[in-house]
Amino acid sequence: MTLTGTADGMVAARVKTIDAVTAKRTHHLCVCICTFKRPELLKRLLTSLASQRTEALFTYSVVVADNDAMKSAEPVVAAFSSQSSLPVTYCFEPQQNIALARNRAVEHVDGDFIVFIDDDEFPVDHWLHDLLQTCVSYKADGVLGPVKPHFDVEPPQWVKKGGFFDRPTYPTGTKLNWPETRTGNVLFRKDILDGLSAPFSPAFGTAGEDMDFFRRMMERGHTFVWCNEAIAYETVPASRCTRRYLLNRALLRGSNFPKHPRHRVRNIAKSLIAVPCYTLALPFLPLFGQAILVRYLSKLLDHVSRLLAFLGLPLVTQR
């Protein structure tokens, strides 16, 4: 009996050792950056990525997909690589289209997880660690995190009051629907792309390709959750803190919305109701301040742009 008990104990100890080794097995994350004529911002992002905390749970590398025909990102990547041990792969997509740039980046991915972050963002030092831990803990196919504004210069008070660059956040572990998604701060398992030659649709041009990607992934049964601790900051230059920029952004958003095939009739009906309501309210909105005026004027232009795009007359097609 003593011998048997000892043998059982040895087996149990061996199983625990195997489990511990398996638990410590490292993943490899590949961070994809699509960039277009933002060399200084790209440099800052690469620098912040070099200091990510891994806690010995994963390794990581970077792919930079340059969407500028003049290859403005190439010298930035070369200079960074000469001074950093972080592996960075440079690739080039000559046709200006964010979906094509994303697909080009994915072609050069090495690892079992893909991460996307925008070239005008920079993350906290535990960003990758928190994304991965959340993905594993919740057994999800992907994880998104918050993107908070970082102003180059102090913006007008009405911009901050209106929260025009604030985005919704959710408790960690919240399961997301596709309208709540984007690629500015996301990690997902590489194997969800199996069988897809081009994960992102070039038909969306300069915006909307990310929500379309997540919509199709969710239709295939994949789940995406939120990690509220994995924060990235988006640089907001002074040129964006204007009425012109915000209204143009609304027009672009509306022009791209009809490209999504889901709920088209319902969305048209909502816009048909929203346009006259916002139009009637418009003369009274200045009484409530500029933040309220710009917010609801943006909503009006968004719905007008949607209706015209449904008729084949998109108002704005470029950022």
Coordinates of C-alpha atoms in Angstrom, one line a residue:
M1 CA 0.0 0.0 0.0
T2 CA 2.9 2.3 0.8
L3 CA 4.5 1.7 -2.6
T4 CA 1.2 2.3 -4.4
G5 CA 0.6 5.5 -2.5
T6 CA 4.1 6.7 -3.4
A7 CA 3.6 5.8 -7.0
D8 CA 0.3 7.6 -7.1
G9 CA 1.9 10.6 -5.5
M10 CA 4.7 10.6 -8.1
V11 CA 2.1 10.5 -10.9
A12 CA 0.1 13.3 -9.4
A13 CA 3.3 15.4 -9.0
R14 CA 4.2 14.7 -12.6
V15 CA 0.7 15.8 -13.8
K16 CA 1.0 19.0 -11.7
T17 CA 4.4 19.7 -13.3
I18 CA 3.1 19.2 -16.8
D19 CA 0.1 21.5 -16.0
A20 CA 2.5 24.1 -14.7
V21 CA 4.7 23.9 -17.8
T22 CA 1.6 24.1 -20.0
A23 CA 0.3 27.1 -18.0
K24 CA 3.7 28.9 -18.5
R25 CA 3.9 28.1 -22.2
T26 CA 4.3 31.5 -23.8
H27 CA 2.1 32.9 -26.6
H28 CA 3.4 35.1 -29.3
L29 CA 1.6 38.3 -30.1
C30 CA 2.0 40.3 -33.3
V31 CA 1.1 43.9 -33.1
C32 CA 0.0 45.4 -36.5
I33 CA 0.3 49.1 -37.2
C34 CA -1.2 50.6 -40.4
T35 CA 0.3 54.0 -40.9
F36 CA 0.0 56.9 -43.3
K37 CA 2.2 60.0 -43.2
R38 CA 2.6 60.1 -39.4
P39 CA 6.3 59.5 -38.8
E40 CA 6.5 61.3 -35.4
L41 CA 3.4 59.6 -34.1
L42 CA 4.6 56.2 -35.4
K43 CA 8.0 56.8 -33.6
R44 CA 6.2 57.4 -30.3
L45 CA 4.1 54.3 -30.7
L46 CA 7.0 52.1 -31.5
T47 CA 8.9 53.5 -28.4
S48 CA 5.9 52.7 -26.2
L49 CA 5.6 49.2 -27.6
A50 CA 9.2 48.5 -26.8
S51 CA 8.5 48.8 -23.0
Q52 CA 5.5 46.5 -22.7
R53 CA 5.4 44.3 -19.6
T54 CA 5.1 40.6 -20.5
E55 CA 5.4 39.0 -17.0
A56 CA 7.1 36.1 -18.9
L57 CA 3.7 35.1 -20.3
F58 CA 4.2 36.0 -23.9
T59 CA 6.6 37.3 -26.6
Y60 CA 5.7 39.8 -29.2
S61 CA 6.8 41.5 -32.4
V62 CA 5.5 44.3 -34.6
V63 CA 4.4 44.6 -38.2
V64 CA 4.2 48.1 -39.7
A65 CA 2.2 48.4 -42.9
D66 CA 3.0 51.6 -44.7
N67 CA 0.1 52.9 -46.8
D68 CA 2.0 56.0 -48.1
A69 CA 3.2 55.8 -51.7
M70 CA 6.3 57.7 -50.7
K71 CA 7.1 55.1 -47.9
S72 CA 7.4 57.8 -45.3
A73 CA 7.4 55.1 -42.5
E74 CA 10.4 53.1 -43.8
P75 CA 13.1 55.4 -42.3
V76 CA 11.3 55.5 -39.0
V77 CA 11.2 51.8 -38.8
A78 CA 14.8 51.4 -39.9
A79 CA 16.0 54.0 -37.2
F80 CA 13.9 52.3 -34.5
S81 CA 15.1 48.8 -35.4
S82 CA 18.8 49.9 -35.3
Q83 CA 18.4 50.9 -31.6
S84 CA 15.8 48.4 -30.3
S85 CA 15.7 44.6 -29.8
L86 CA 12.0 44.5 -30.5
P87 CA 11.5 42.7 -33.8
V88 CA 9.8 44.9 -36.4
T89 CA 8.8 43.9 -39.9
Y90 CA 8.1 46.7 -42.5
C91 CA 5.8 46.1 -45.4
F92 CA 4.2 48.4 -48.0
E93 CA 0.8 48.8 -49.5
P94 CA 0.9 51.3 -52.4
Q95 CA -2.8 51.6 -52.9
Q96 CA -4.3 53.9 -50.4
N97 CA -7.0 51.9 -48.7
I98 CA -7.1 51.1 -45.0
A99 CA -8.5 47.6 -45.5
L100 CA -5.8 46.8 -48.0
A101 CA -3.2 48.0 -45.5
R102 CA -4.7 45.8 -42.8
N103 CA -4.7 42.8 -45.1
R104 CA -1.0 43.5 -46.0
A105 CA -0.1 43.6 -42.3
V106 CA -1.9 40.3 -41.6
E107 CA 0.1 38.7 -44.4
H108 CA 3.3 39.3 -42.4
V109 CA 1.9 38.1 -39.0
D110 CA 3.9 35.6 -37.0
G111 CA 2.3 34.2 -33.9
D112 CA -1.0 32.9 -32.5
F113 CA -2.5 36.3 -31.6
I114 CA -3.0 39.4 -33.8
V115 CA -3.2 42.9 -32.2
F116 CA -4.2 46.1 -34.0
I117 CA -3.4 49.6 -32.8
D118 CA -3.6 52.9 -34.8
D119 CA -0.5 54.9 -35.6
D120 CA -1.8 57.9 -33.7
E121 CA -2.2 56.0 -30.5
F122 CA 0.1 54.8 -27.7
P123 CA -0.7 52.3 -25.0
V124 CA -0.1 51.9 -21.3
D125 CA 2.8 49.5 -20.4
H126 CA 0.6 46.6 -19.3
W127 CA -1.6 46.9 -22.4
L128 CA -0.7 43.7 -24.2
H129 CA -0.6 41.7 -20.9
D130 CA -4.1 42.8 -20.0
L131 CA -5.6 42.1 -23.4
L132 CA -4.1 38.6 -23.5
Q133 CA -5.0 37.7 -19.9
T134 CA -8.6 38.8 -20.5
C135 CA -8.8 36.8 -23.7
V136 CA -7.6 33.7 -22.0
S137 CA -9.6 34.2 -18.8
Y138 CA -12.9 34.7 -20.6
K139 CA -12.1 32.1 -23.3
A140 CA -12.9 34.7 -25.9
D141 CA -11.8 34.9 -29.6
G142 CA -10.8 38.5 -29.2
V143 CA -10.6 41.5 -26.8
L144 CA -11.1 45.2 -27.3
G145 CA -10.0 48.0 -24.9
P146 CA -10.7 51.6 -24.4
V147 CA -9.2 54.4 -26.5
K148 CA -9.0 57.7 -24.6
P149 CA -8.2 61.1 -26.1
H150 CA -4.8 62.7 -25.6
F151 CA -4.9 66.4 -26.7
D152 CA -1.7 67.9 -28.2
V153 CA -2.9 71.3 -27.0
E154 CA -5.8 72.3 -24.6
P155 CA -9.0 72.1 -26.8
P156 CA -11.8 74.6 -26.7
Q157 CA -14.0 74.1 -23.6
W158 CA -17.0 73.2 -25.8
V159 CA -15.1 70.3 -27.3
K160 CA -14.3 68.8 -23.8
K161 CA -17.8 69.5 -22.6
G162 CA -19.3 67.8 -25.6
G163 CA -17.1 64.7 -25.2
F164 CA -16.7 64.5 -29.0
F165 CA -13.6 62.3 -28.7
D166 CA -14.8 60.2 -25.8
R167 CA -15.8 56.6 -26.5
P168 CA -18.1 54.2 -24.6
T169 CA -16.5 51.9 -22.1
Y170 CA -17.8 48.7 -20.5
P171 CA -16.9 46.5 -17.5
T172 CA -14.2 44.0 -18.2
G173 CA -15.6 40.8 -19.6
T174 CA -18.6 42.4 -21.3
K175 CA -19.6 40.6 -24.5
L176 CA -19.7 43.1 -27.4
N177 CA -21.9 43.5 -30.4
W178 CA -20.4 44.5 -33.8
P179 CA -21.5 48.2 -33.7
E180 CA -19.4 48.5 -30.5
T181 CA -16.2 47.4 -32.2
R182 CA -13.2 48.9 -34.0
T183 CA -9.6 48.1 -34.6
G184 CA -7.9 50.9 -32.7
N185 CA -7.2 48.7 -29.7
V186 CA -7.9 45.0 -30.2
L187 CA -6.4 41.5 -29.8
F188 CA -7.8 38.4 -31.4
R189 CA -6.8 34.8 -32.1
K190 CA -5.1 34.4 -35.4
D191 CA -6.9 31.1 -36.2
I192 CA -10.3 33.0 -36.5
L193 CA -8.9 34.1 -39.9
D194 CA -8.5 30.5 -41.2
G195 CA -10.1 30.2 -44.6
L196 CA -10.1 34.0 -45.2
S197 CA -7.8 35.3 -48.0
A198 CA -8.7 38.9 -47.3
P199 CA -10.1 39.5 -43.8
F200 CA -10.9 43.2 -44.3
S201 CA -13.1 44.4 -47.2
P202 CA -11.5 47.1 -49.5
A203 CA -15.1 48.2 -50.5
F204 CA -15.2 50.3 -47.3
G205 CA -12.3 52.6 -48.5
T206 CA -11.3 54.8 -45.6
A207 CA -13.6 53.9 -42.8
G208 CA -16.1 51.2 -41.6
E209 CA -14.0 48.1 -42.6
D210 CA -13.3 47.3 -38.9
M211 CA -17.0 47.0 -37.9
D212 CA -17.7 45.0 -41.1
F213 CA -14.8 42.6 -40.1
F214 CA -16.2 42.1 -36.6
R215 CA -19.8 41.7 -37.9
R216 CA -18.6 38.8 -40.2
M217 CA -16.6 37.3 -37.4
M218 CA -19.5 37.3 -35.0
E219 CA -21.7 35.7 -37.7
R220 CA -19.2 32.9 -37.8
G221 CA -19.8 32.4 -34.1
H222 CA -16.7 34.2 -32.7
T223 CA -17.0 36.2 -29.4
F224 CA -15.3 39.4 -28.5
V225 CA -15.2 40.9 -25.0
W226 CA -14.0 44.1 -23.3
C227 CA -11.0 44.8 -21.2
N228 CA -11.3 48.1 -19.4
E229 CA -7.8 48.1 -18.1
A230 CA -6.0 47.8 -21.5
I231 CA -5.9 51.5 -22.3
A232 CA -4.6 53.2 -25.4
Y233 CA -4.5 56.9 -25.9
E234 CA -5.3 58.6 -29.2
T235 CA -3.5 61.8 -30.1
V236 CA -6.1 64.5 -31.0
P237 CA -4.4 67.4 -32.8
A238 CA -5.8 70.9 -32.7
S239 CA -6.9 70.6 -36.3
R240 CA -9.6 68.1 -35.2
C241 CA -11.0 70.3 -32.5
T242 CA -13.1 72.3 -34.9
R243 CA -16.7 72.3 -36.0
R244 CA -15.6 71.7 -39.6
Y245 CA -13.8 68.5 -38.7
L246 CA -16.5 67.1 -36.5
L247 CA -19.3 67.7 -39.0
N248 CA -17.2 66.3 -41.8
R249 CA -16.6 63.2 -39.7
A250 CA -20.3 62.8 -39.2
L251 CA -20.9 63.0 -43.0
L252 CA -18.2 60.3 -43.6
R253 CA -19.7 58.0 -40.9
G254 CA -23.1 58.4 -42.6
S255 CA -21.8 57.8 -46.1
N256 CA -20.1 54.5 -45.0
F257 CA -23.0 53.2 -42.9
P258 CA -25.2 51.8 -45.8
K259 CA -22.3 49.5 -46.8
H260 CA -23.2 47.3 -43.9
P261 CA -25.8 44.8 -45.2
R262 CA -27.6 44.2 -41.9
H263 CA -30.9 46.0 -40.9
R264 CA -30.9 48.2 -43.9
V265 CA -34.7 48.8 -43.9
R266 CA -34.7 49.5 -40.1
N267 CA -31.8 52.0 -40.5
I268 CA -33.5 53.8 -43.4
A269 CA -36.6 54.1 -41.3
K270 CA -34.7 55.5 -38.3
S271 CA -33.0 58.1 -40.5
L272 CA -36.3 59.1 -42.1
I273 CA -37.7 59.8 -38.6
A274 CA -34.5 61.4 -37.3
V275 CA -33.9 64.0 -40.1
P276 CA -37.2 66.0 -39.7
C277 CA -36.9 65.8 -35.8
Y278 CA -33.4 67.1 -35.7
T279 CA -34.2 69.7 -38.4
L280 CA -37.1 71.1 -36.3
A281 CA -35.0 71.3 -33.2
L282 CA -32.1 72.9 -34.9
P283 CA -33.2 76.6 -34.5
F284 CA -33.4 76.2 -30.7
L285 CA -30.1 74.3 -30.2
P286 CA -27.8 77.4 -30.0
L287 CA -29.7 78.4 -26.8
F288 CA -28.1 75.4 -25.1
G289 CA -24.5 76.1 -26.1
Q290 CA -22.1 75.2 -28.8
A291 CA -21.5 71.7 -27.5
I292 CA -25.2 70.8 -27.8
L293 CA -25.5 72.5 -31.2
V294 CA -22.5 70.6 -32.7
R295 CA -23.6 67.3 -31.2
Y296 CA -27.1 67.4 -32.7
L297 CA -26.0 69.0 -35.9
S298 CA -23.6 66.0 -36.3
K299 CA -26.4 63.6 -35.7
L300 CA -28.5 65.4 -38.4
L301 CA -25.7 65.3 -40.9
D302 CA -25.0 61.7 -40.1
H303 CA -28.6 60.7 -40.9
V304 CA -28.8 62.9 -44.0
S305 CA -25.6 61.4 -45.3
R306 CA -27.0 57.9 -44.7
L307 CA -30.1 58.5 -46.7
L308 CA -28.2 60.0 -49.6
A309 CA -25.7 57.1 -49.5
F310 CA -28.6 54.7 -49.7
L311 CA -29.7 56.5 -52.8
G312 CA -26.1 56.2 -54.3
L313 CA -25.1 59.7 -53.5
P314 CA -22.4 59.6 -50.8
L315 CA -21.5 63.1 -49.6
V316 CA -18.0 62.2 -48.2
T317 CA -15.8 59.3 -49.3
Q318 CA -12.4 60.4 -47.8
R319 CA -11.3 61.3 -44.3

